[in-house]
Coordinates of C-alpha atoms in Angstrom, one line a residue:
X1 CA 21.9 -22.0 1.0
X2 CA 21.8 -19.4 -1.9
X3 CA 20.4 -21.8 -4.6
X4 CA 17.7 -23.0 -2.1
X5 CA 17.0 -19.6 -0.8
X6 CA 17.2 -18.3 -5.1
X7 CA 14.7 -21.1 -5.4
X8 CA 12.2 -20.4 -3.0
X9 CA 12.4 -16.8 -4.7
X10 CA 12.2 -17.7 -8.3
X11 CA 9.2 -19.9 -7.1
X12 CA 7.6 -18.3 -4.6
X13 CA 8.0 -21.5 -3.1
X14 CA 5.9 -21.1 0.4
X15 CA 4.4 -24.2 0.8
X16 CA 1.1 -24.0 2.7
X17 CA 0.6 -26.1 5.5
X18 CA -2.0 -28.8 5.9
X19 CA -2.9 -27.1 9.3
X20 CA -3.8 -24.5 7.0
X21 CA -5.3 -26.2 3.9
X22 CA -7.7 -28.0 6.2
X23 CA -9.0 -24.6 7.5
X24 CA -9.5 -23.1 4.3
X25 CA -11.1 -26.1 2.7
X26 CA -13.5 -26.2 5.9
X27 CA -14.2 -22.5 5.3
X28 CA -15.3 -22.8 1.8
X29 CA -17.8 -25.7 2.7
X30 CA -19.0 -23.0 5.3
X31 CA -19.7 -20.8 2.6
X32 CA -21.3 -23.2 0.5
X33 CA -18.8 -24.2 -2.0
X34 CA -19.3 -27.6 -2.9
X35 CA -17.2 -27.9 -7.0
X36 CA -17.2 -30.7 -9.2
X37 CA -13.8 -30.0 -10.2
X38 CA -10.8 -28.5 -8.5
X39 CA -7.7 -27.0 -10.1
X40 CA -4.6 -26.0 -7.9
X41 CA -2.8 -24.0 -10.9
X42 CA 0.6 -24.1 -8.4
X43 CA 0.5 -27.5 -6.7
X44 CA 3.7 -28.0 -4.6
X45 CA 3.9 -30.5 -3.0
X46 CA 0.1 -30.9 -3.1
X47 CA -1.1 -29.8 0.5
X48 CA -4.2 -28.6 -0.8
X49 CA -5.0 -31.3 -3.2
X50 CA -4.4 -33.8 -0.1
X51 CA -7.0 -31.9 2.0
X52 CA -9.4 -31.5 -0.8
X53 CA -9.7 -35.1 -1.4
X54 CA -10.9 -35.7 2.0
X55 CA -13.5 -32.4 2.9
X56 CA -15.1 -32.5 -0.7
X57 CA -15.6 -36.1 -1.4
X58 CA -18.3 -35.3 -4.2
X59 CA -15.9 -33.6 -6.5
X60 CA -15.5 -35.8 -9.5
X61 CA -12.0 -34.4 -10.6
X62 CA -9.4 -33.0 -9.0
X63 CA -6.4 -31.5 -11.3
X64 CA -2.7 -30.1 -9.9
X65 CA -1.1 -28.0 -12.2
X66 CA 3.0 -27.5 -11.2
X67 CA 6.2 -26.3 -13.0
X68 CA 8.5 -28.3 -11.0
X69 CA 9.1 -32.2 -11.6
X70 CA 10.5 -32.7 -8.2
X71 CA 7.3 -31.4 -6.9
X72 CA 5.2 -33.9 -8.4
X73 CA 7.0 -36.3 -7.8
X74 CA 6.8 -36.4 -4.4
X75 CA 3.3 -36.0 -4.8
X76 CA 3.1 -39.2 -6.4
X77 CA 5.0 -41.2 -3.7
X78 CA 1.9 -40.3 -1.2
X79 CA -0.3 -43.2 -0.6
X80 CA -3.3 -43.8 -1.1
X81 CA -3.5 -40.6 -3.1
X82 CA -1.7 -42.1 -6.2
X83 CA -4.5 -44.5 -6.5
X84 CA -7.1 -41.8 -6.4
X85 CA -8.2 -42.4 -9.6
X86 CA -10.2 -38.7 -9.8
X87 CA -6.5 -36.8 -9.1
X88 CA -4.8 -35.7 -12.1
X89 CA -1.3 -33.8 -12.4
X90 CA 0.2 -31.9 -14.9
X91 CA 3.5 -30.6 -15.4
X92 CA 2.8 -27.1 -17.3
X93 CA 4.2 -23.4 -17.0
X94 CA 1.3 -21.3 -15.5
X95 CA 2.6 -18.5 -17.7
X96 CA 2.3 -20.9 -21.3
X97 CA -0.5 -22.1 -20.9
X98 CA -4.3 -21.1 -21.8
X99 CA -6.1 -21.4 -19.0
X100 CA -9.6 -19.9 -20.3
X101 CA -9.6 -22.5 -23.3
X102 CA -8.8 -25.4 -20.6
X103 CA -11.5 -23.9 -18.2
X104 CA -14.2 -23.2 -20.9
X105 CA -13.9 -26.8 -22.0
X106 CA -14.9 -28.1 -18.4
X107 CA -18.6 -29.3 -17.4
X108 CA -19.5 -28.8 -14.0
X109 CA -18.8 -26.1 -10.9
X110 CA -15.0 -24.8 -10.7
X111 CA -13.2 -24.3 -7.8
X112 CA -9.9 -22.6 -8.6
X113 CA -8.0 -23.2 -5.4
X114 CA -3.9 -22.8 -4.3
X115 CA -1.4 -19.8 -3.0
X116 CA 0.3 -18.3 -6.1
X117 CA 3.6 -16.6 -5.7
X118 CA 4.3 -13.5 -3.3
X119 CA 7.0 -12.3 -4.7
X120 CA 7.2 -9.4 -7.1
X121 CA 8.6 -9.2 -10.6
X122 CA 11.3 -6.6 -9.7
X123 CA 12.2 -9.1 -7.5
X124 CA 12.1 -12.2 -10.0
X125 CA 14.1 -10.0 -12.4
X126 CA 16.8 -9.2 -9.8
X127 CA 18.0 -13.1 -9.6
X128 CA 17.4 -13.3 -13.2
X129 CA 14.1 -15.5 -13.0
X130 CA 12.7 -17.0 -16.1
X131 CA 10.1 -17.8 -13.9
X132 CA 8.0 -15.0 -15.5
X133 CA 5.1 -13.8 -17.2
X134 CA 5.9 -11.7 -20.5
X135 CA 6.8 -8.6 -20.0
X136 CA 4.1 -6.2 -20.2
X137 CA 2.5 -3.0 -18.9
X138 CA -0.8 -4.8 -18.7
X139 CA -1.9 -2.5 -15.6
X140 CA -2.0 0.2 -18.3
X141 CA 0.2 3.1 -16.4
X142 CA 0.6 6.1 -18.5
X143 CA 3.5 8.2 -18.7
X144 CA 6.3 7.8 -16.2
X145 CA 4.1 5.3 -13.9
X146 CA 4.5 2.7 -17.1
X147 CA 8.5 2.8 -16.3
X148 CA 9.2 3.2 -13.4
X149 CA 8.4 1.8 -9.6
X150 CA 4.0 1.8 -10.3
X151 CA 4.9 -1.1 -13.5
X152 CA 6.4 -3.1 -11.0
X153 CA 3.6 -5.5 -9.5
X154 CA 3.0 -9.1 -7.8
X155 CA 3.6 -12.0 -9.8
X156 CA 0.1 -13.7 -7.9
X157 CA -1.5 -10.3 -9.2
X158 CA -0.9 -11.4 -12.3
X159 CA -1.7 -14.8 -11.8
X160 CA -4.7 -13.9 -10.5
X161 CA -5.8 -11.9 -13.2
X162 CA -5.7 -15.0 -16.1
X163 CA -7.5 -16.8 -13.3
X164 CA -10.8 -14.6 -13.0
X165 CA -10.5 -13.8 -16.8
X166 CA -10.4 -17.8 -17.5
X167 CA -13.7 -18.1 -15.4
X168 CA -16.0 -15.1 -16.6
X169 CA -17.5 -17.5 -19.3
X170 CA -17.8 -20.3 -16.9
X171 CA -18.7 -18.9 -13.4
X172 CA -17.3 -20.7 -10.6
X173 CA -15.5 -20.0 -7.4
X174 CA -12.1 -18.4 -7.0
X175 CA -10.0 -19.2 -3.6
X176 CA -6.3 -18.4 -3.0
X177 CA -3.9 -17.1 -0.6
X178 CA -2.2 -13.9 -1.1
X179 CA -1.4 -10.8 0.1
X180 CA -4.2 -8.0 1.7
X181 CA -3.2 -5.4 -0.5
X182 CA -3.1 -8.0 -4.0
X183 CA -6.6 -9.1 -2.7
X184 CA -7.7 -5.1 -3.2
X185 CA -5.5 -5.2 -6.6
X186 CA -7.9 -7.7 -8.0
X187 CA -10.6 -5.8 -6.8
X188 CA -9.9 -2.9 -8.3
X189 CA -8.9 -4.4 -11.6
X190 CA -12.0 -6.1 -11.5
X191 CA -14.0 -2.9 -11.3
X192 CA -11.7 -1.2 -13.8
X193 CA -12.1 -3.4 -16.4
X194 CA -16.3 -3.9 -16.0
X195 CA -15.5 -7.9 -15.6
X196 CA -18.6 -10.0 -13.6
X197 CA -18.4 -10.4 -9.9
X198 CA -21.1 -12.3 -8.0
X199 CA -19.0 -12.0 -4.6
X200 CA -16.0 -11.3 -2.6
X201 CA -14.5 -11.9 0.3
X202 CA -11.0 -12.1 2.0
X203 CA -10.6 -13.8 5.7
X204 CA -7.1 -12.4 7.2
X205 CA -4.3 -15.2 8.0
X206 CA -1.4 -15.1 10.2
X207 CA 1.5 -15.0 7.3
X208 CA 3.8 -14.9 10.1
X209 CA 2.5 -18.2 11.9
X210 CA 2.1 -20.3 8.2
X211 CA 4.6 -18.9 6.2
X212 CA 7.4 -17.3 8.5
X213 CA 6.5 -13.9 6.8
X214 CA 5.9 -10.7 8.2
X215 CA 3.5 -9.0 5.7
X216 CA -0.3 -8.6 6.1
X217 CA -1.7 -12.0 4.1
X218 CA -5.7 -12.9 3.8
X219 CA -7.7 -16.0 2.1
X220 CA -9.6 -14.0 -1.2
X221 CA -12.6 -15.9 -2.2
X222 CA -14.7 -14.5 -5.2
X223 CA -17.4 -15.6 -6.6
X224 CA -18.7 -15.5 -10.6
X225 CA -21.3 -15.7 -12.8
X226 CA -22.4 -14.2 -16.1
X227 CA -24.5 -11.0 -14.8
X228 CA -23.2 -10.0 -11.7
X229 CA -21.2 -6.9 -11.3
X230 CA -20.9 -6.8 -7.4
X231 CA -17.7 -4.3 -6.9
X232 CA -17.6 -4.8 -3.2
X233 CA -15.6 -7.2 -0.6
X234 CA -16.4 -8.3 3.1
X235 CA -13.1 -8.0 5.1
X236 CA -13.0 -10.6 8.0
X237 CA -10.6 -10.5 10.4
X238 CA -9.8 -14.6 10.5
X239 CA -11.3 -17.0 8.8
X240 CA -13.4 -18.1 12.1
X241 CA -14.7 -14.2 12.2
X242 CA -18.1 -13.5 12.1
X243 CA -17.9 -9.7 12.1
X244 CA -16.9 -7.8 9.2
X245 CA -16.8 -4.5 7.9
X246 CA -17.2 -3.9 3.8
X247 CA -15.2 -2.3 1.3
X248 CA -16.1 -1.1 -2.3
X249 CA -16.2 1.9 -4.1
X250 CA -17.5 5.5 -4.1
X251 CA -16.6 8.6 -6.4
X252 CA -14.7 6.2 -8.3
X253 CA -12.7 5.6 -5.0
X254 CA -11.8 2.2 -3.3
X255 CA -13.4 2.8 0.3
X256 CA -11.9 1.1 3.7
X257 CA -15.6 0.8 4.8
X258 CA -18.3 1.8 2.6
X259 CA -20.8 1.9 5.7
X260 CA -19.2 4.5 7.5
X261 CA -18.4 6.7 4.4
X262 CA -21.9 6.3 3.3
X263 CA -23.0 8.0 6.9
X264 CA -20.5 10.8 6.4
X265 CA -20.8 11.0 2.7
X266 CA -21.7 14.5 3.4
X267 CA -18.6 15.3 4.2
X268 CA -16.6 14.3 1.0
X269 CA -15.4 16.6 -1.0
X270 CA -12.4 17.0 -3.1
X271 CA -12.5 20.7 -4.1
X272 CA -12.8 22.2 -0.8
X273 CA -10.7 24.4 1.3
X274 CA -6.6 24.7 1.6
X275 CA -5.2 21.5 0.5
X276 CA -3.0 19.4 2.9
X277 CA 0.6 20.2 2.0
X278 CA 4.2 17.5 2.3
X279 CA 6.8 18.5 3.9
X280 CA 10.2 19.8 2.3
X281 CA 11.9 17.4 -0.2
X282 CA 15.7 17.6 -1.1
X283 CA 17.0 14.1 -1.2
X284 CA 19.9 14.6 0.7
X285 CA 20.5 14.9 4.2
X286 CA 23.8 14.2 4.7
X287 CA 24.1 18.4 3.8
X288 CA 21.0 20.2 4.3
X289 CA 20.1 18.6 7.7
X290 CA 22.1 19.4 11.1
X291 CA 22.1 18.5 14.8
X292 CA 22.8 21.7 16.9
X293 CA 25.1 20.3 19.9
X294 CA 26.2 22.8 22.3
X295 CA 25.5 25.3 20.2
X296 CA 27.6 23.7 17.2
X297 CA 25.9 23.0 13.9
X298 CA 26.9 19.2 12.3
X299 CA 25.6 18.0 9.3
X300 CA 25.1 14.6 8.1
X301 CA 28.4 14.0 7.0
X302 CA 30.0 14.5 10.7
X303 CA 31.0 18.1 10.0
X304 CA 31.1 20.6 12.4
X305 CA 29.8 23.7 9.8
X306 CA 29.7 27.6 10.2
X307 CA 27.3 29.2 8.1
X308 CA 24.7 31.8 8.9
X309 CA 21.2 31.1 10.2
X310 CA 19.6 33.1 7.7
X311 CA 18.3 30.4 5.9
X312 CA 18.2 27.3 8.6
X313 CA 15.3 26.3 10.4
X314 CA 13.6 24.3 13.2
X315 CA 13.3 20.7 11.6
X316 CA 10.6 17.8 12.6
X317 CA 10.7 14.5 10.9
X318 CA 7.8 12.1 10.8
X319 CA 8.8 10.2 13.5
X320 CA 8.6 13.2 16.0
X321 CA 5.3 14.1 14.8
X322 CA 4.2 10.7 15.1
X323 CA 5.9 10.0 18.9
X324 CA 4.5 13.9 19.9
X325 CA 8.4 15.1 20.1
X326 CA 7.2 18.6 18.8
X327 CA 8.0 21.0 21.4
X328 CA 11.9 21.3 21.3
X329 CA 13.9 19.9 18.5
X330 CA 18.1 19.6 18.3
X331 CA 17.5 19.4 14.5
X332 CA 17.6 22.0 11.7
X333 CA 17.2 22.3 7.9
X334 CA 18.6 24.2 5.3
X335 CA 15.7 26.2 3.1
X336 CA 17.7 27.8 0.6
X337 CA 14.5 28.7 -1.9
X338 CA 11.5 30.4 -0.4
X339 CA 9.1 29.0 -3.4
X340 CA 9.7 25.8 -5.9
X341 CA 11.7 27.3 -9.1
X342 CA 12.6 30.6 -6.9
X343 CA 16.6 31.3 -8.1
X344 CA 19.5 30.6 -5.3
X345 CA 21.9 33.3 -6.7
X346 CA 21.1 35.8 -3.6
X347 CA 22.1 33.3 -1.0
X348 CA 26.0 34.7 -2.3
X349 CA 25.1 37.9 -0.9
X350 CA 22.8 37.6 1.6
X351 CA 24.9 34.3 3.6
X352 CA 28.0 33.9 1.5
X353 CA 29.1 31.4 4.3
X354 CA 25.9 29.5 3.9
X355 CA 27.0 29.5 0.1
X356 CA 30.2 28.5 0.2
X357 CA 29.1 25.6 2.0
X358 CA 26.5 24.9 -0.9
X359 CA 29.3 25.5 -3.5
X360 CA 31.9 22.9 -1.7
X361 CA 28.9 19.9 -1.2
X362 CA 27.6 20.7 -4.5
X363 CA 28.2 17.1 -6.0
X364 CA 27.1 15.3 -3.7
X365 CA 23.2 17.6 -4.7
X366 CA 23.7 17.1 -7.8
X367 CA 24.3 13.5 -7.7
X368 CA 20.3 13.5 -6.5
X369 CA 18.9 10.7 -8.5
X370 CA 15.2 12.2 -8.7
X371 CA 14.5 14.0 -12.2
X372 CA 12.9 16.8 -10.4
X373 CA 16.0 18.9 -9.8
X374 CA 17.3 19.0 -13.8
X375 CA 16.7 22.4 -15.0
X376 CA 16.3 24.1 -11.9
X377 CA 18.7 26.4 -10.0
X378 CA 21.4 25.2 -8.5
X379 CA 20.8 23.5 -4.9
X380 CA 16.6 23.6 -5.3
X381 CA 14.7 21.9 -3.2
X382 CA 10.7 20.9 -3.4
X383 CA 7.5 21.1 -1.0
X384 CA 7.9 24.6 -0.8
X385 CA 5.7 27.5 -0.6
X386 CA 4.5 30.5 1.5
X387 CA 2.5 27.7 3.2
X388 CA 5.9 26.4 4.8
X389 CA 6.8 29.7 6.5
X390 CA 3.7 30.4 8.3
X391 CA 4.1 30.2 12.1
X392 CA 0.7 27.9 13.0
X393 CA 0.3 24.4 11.7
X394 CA -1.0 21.0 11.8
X395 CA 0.8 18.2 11.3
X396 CA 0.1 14.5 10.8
X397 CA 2.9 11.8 9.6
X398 CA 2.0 9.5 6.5
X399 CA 3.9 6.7 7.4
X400 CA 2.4 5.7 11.1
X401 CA -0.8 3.7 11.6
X402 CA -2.4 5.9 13.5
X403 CA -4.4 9.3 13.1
X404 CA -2.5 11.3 14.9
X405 CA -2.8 15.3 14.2
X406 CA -0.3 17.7 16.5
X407 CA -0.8 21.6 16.4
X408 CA 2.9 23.1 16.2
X409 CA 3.4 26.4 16.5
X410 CA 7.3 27.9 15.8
X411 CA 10.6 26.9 17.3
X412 CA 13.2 29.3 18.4
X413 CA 11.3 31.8 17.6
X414 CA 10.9 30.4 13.4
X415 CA 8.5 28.9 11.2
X416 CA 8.6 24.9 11.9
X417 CA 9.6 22.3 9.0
X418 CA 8.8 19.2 8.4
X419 CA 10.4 16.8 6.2
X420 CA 8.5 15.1 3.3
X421 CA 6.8 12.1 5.5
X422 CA 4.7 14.8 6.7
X423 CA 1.3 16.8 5.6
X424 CA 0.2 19.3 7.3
X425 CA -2.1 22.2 7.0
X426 CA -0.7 26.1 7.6
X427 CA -2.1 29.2 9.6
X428 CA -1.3 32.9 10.0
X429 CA -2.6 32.5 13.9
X430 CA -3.0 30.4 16.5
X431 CA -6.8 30.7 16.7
X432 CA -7.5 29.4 13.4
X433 CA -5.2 26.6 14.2
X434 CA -6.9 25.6 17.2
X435 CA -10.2 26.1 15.7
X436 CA -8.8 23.6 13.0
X437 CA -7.1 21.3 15.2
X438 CA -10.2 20.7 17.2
X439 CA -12.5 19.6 14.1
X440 CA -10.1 17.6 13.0
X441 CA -9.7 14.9 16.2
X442 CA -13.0 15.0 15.9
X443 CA -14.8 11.3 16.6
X444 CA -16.6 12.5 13.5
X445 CA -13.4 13.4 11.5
X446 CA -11.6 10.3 13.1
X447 CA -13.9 8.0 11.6
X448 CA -14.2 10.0 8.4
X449 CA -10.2 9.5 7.9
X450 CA -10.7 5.8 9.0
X451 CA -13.4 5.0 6.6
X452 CA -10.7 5.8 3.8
X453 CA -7.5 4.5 5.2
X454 CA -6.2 1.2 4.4
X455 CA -3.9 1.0 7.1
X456 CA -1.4 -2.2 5.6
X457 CA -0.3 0.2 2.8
X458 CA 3.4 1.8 3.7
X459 CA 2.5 5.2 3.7
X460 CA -1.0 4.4 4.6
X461 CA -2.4 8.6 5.2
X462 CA -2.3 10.3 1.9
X463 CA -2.7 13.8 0.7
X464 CA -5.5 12.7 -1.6
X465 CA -7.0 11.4 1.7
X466 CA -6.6 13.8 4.1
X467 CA -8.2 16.8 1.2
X468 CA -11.1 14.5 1.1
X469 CA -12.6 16.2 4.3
X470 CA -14.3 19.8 4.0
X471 CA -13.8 21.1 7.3
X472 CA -16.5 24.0 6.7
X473 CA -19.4 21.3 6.2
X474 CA -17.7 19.2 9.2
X475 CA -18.1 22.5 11.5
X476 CA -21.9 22.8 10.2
X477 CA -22.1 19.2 11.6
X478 CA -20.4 19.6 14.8
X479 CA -22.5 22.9 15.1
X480 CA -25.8 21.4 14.9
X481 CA -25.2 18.4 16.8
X482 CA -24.3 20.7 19.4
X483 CA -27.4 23.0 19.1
X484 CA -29.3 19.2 19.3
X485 CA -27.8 18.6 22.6
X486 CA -28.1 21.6 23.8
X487 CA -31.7 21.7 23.5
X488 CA -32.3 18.1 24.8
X489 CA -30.2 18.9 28.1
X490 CA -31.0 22.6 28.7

């Protein structure tokens, strides 16, 4: 079971259905696509190639590329398919060969056609996979992004990549399976790098129903020619879907839906107002979080722990803001700097119990992996500010797909926390706050938000997001449509 399950892995070797090859072939004739030659770069067990002989009988060759023999082999065993004298297979590795010189020395329409790989090179180097392309930062991350978690990318990204570069001579048609957020990738690489784009589109699938996995999965479809620079995509729901809605970019931004934006475009803007803040990070809970049971404070480790409340407060975690747990909480945090970079040395004095407690768990803080905490005092912590200790504030949690804002005022009588899966906004009163609170549920700031979220990411409401809004142009708005209906319904 582990060398068949290492296998599938090292080949991200899903094959796709004939149910579903059937529906994306018939899809593509729906949108026109009529080739003269189709290339599956990843063959299989040659699903597609099957269903393409049938639905697009005027295609004079059809050519399935593969790295495994096996594969191919059984491909050859079907009948009548091995006397289909247009049907050629290849044995090659996708990541040797030169696909623009074989593509550029083709006459007629392309159709590049197949489901590459979704797995991940992290994931390919984890099992030791030579099934890979050579190692490069070809994404072009600067800094500490080029090496570490944002170098790590999806082998069908890169795949797909050499496949639109191998056809911007050419033109022709683009159509494979991957996943939703891959399909944006391409887009945005596409529009990075100036490359030709006639068309795109991407028709959701159900992954889980085809492929027995739980990630969100569409059909991408792009068209080229030589001219074109079209740096948009229609999102459909299923490949039957007529409705769609239309992403592409703005202020240099990929947008959820570019139609919506553009009729709040008014209220985009970057620079204004008090930025959205996270919520306290300290990479380890097991100390500086506690349950308070009968009146008993136990950290994370199972320890029932004295120390002073001087420097503990009321704690929320995402998943209360998100559930609307927010009035009472049994949980509490340790906040043992009042600003980023403030020193720790007066906690001795001030709580000596509370330091004591620092000093004895003080291995397993600085066993913290994150580079943040090097050359800061001892026991620091991050996401912290004056904003933290003021007593009114917003919160929304970026993990939950759903835009759902709570106004929190304190808890026992103390500023409330939140931990880092949290933004929120911070007031000196409640009026402001309210004031606030009521802009932003707003249908108008609702489908501001929704116009820029991608809601299949894992933390899908950002920071950059959320400061996107300016509130003081959203309250003109909300004014004067107001003033409007008063004076149509005196």
């Amino acid at each position: 079971m582990r060398l068949i399950n290492r296998t599938k892995v090292e080949y991200g070797d899903f094959q796709t259905p004939l149910e579903l090859t059937k529906i994306v072939c018939q899809q593509l004739i729906n949108l026109g696509i009529n080739p003269d030659i189709i290339i599956e770069p990843t063959c299989g067990i040659g699903n597609f190639i099957e269903t393409a002989t049938y639905l697009f009988p005027s295609a004079s060759k059809i050519v399935g590329f593969e790295i495994d023999r096996c594969y191919l082999e059984q491909f050859k065993q079907k009948q009548p398919y091995l006397q289909n004298q247009k049907i050629e297979l290849k044995h090659i590795n996708f990541f040797e060969f030169d696909w623009s010189s074989y593509i550029e020395g083709l006459n007629g329409e392309i159709l590049l056609l197949g489901n590459f790989p979704w797995v991940t090179n992290s994931q390919q180097g984890n099992i030791d996979s030579h099934n890979l392309p050579q190692k490069s930062n070809f994404q072009n991350h600067k800094g500490l992004d080029g090496i570490t978690g944002k170098s790590n990318f999806d082998i069908s990204e890169w795949m797909l990549i050499q496949s639109i570069h191998s056809l911007q001579n050419c033109g022709g048609n683009l159509a494979m399976l991957c996943k939703t957020s891959v399909a944006r990738k391409i887009l945005s690489y596409i529009y990075s790098q100036n490359l030709n784009l006639a068309s795109c589109t991407t028709y959701k699938i159900d992954a889980k129903k085809y492929f027995d996995a739980t990630v969100d999965a569409c059909l991408l479809v792009c068209r080229f020619d030589r001219i074109s620079k079209n740096y948009f995509c229609d999102v459909f729901d299923t490949l039957g879907s007529l409705d769609s809605h239309r992403i592409g970019y703005r202020n240099n931004t990929l947008i959820r839906d570019i139609n919506t934006f553009d009729r709040l475009s008014k209220l985009y803007d970057l620079k204004a107002g008090e930025k959205w803040r996270s919520g306290i990070k300290h990479d380890c809970s097991s100390v500086m979080e506690f349950r308070k049971i009968n009146g008993i404070f136990i950290n994370g480790l199972g320890e029932s722990v004295d120390i002073e409340e001087t420097y503990l407060f009321p704690l929320l975690k995402g998943s209360d803001i998100a559930q609307n747990r927010t009035m009472t909480t049994d949980r509490y945090v340790l906040v043992p700097q009042r600003f980023v970079g403030e020193s720790t040395d007066r906690i001795k004095d001030l709580a000596p119990h509370t330091w004591a407690y620092l000093e004895l768990h003080e291995p397993l803080l600085n066993n913290r992996k994150s580079k943040i905490y090097s050359n800061n005092p001892r026991f620091s912590i991050f996401g912290v500010g004056t904003y933290t200790f003021r007593p009114w504030k917003i919160a929304i949690c970026g993990l939950y797909k759903k835009l759902a804002f709570r106004l929190i005022g304190n808890l026992d009588d103390k500023p409330t926390i939140f931990d880092d899966t949290v933004y929120f906004l911070s007031f000196d009163n409640e009026e402001t706050a309210l004031a606030t609170f009521t802009l932003l549920t707003s249908q108008s700031a609702i489908d501001f938000y929704s116009s820029l979220i991608f809601w299949d990411e894992k933390r899908p409401i950002k920071s950059s997001v959320l400061n996107a809004l300016n509130l003081m142009t959203l309250a003109e708005v909300i004014s004067i449509g107001l003033a409007t209906t008063s004076n149509i319904n005196p």
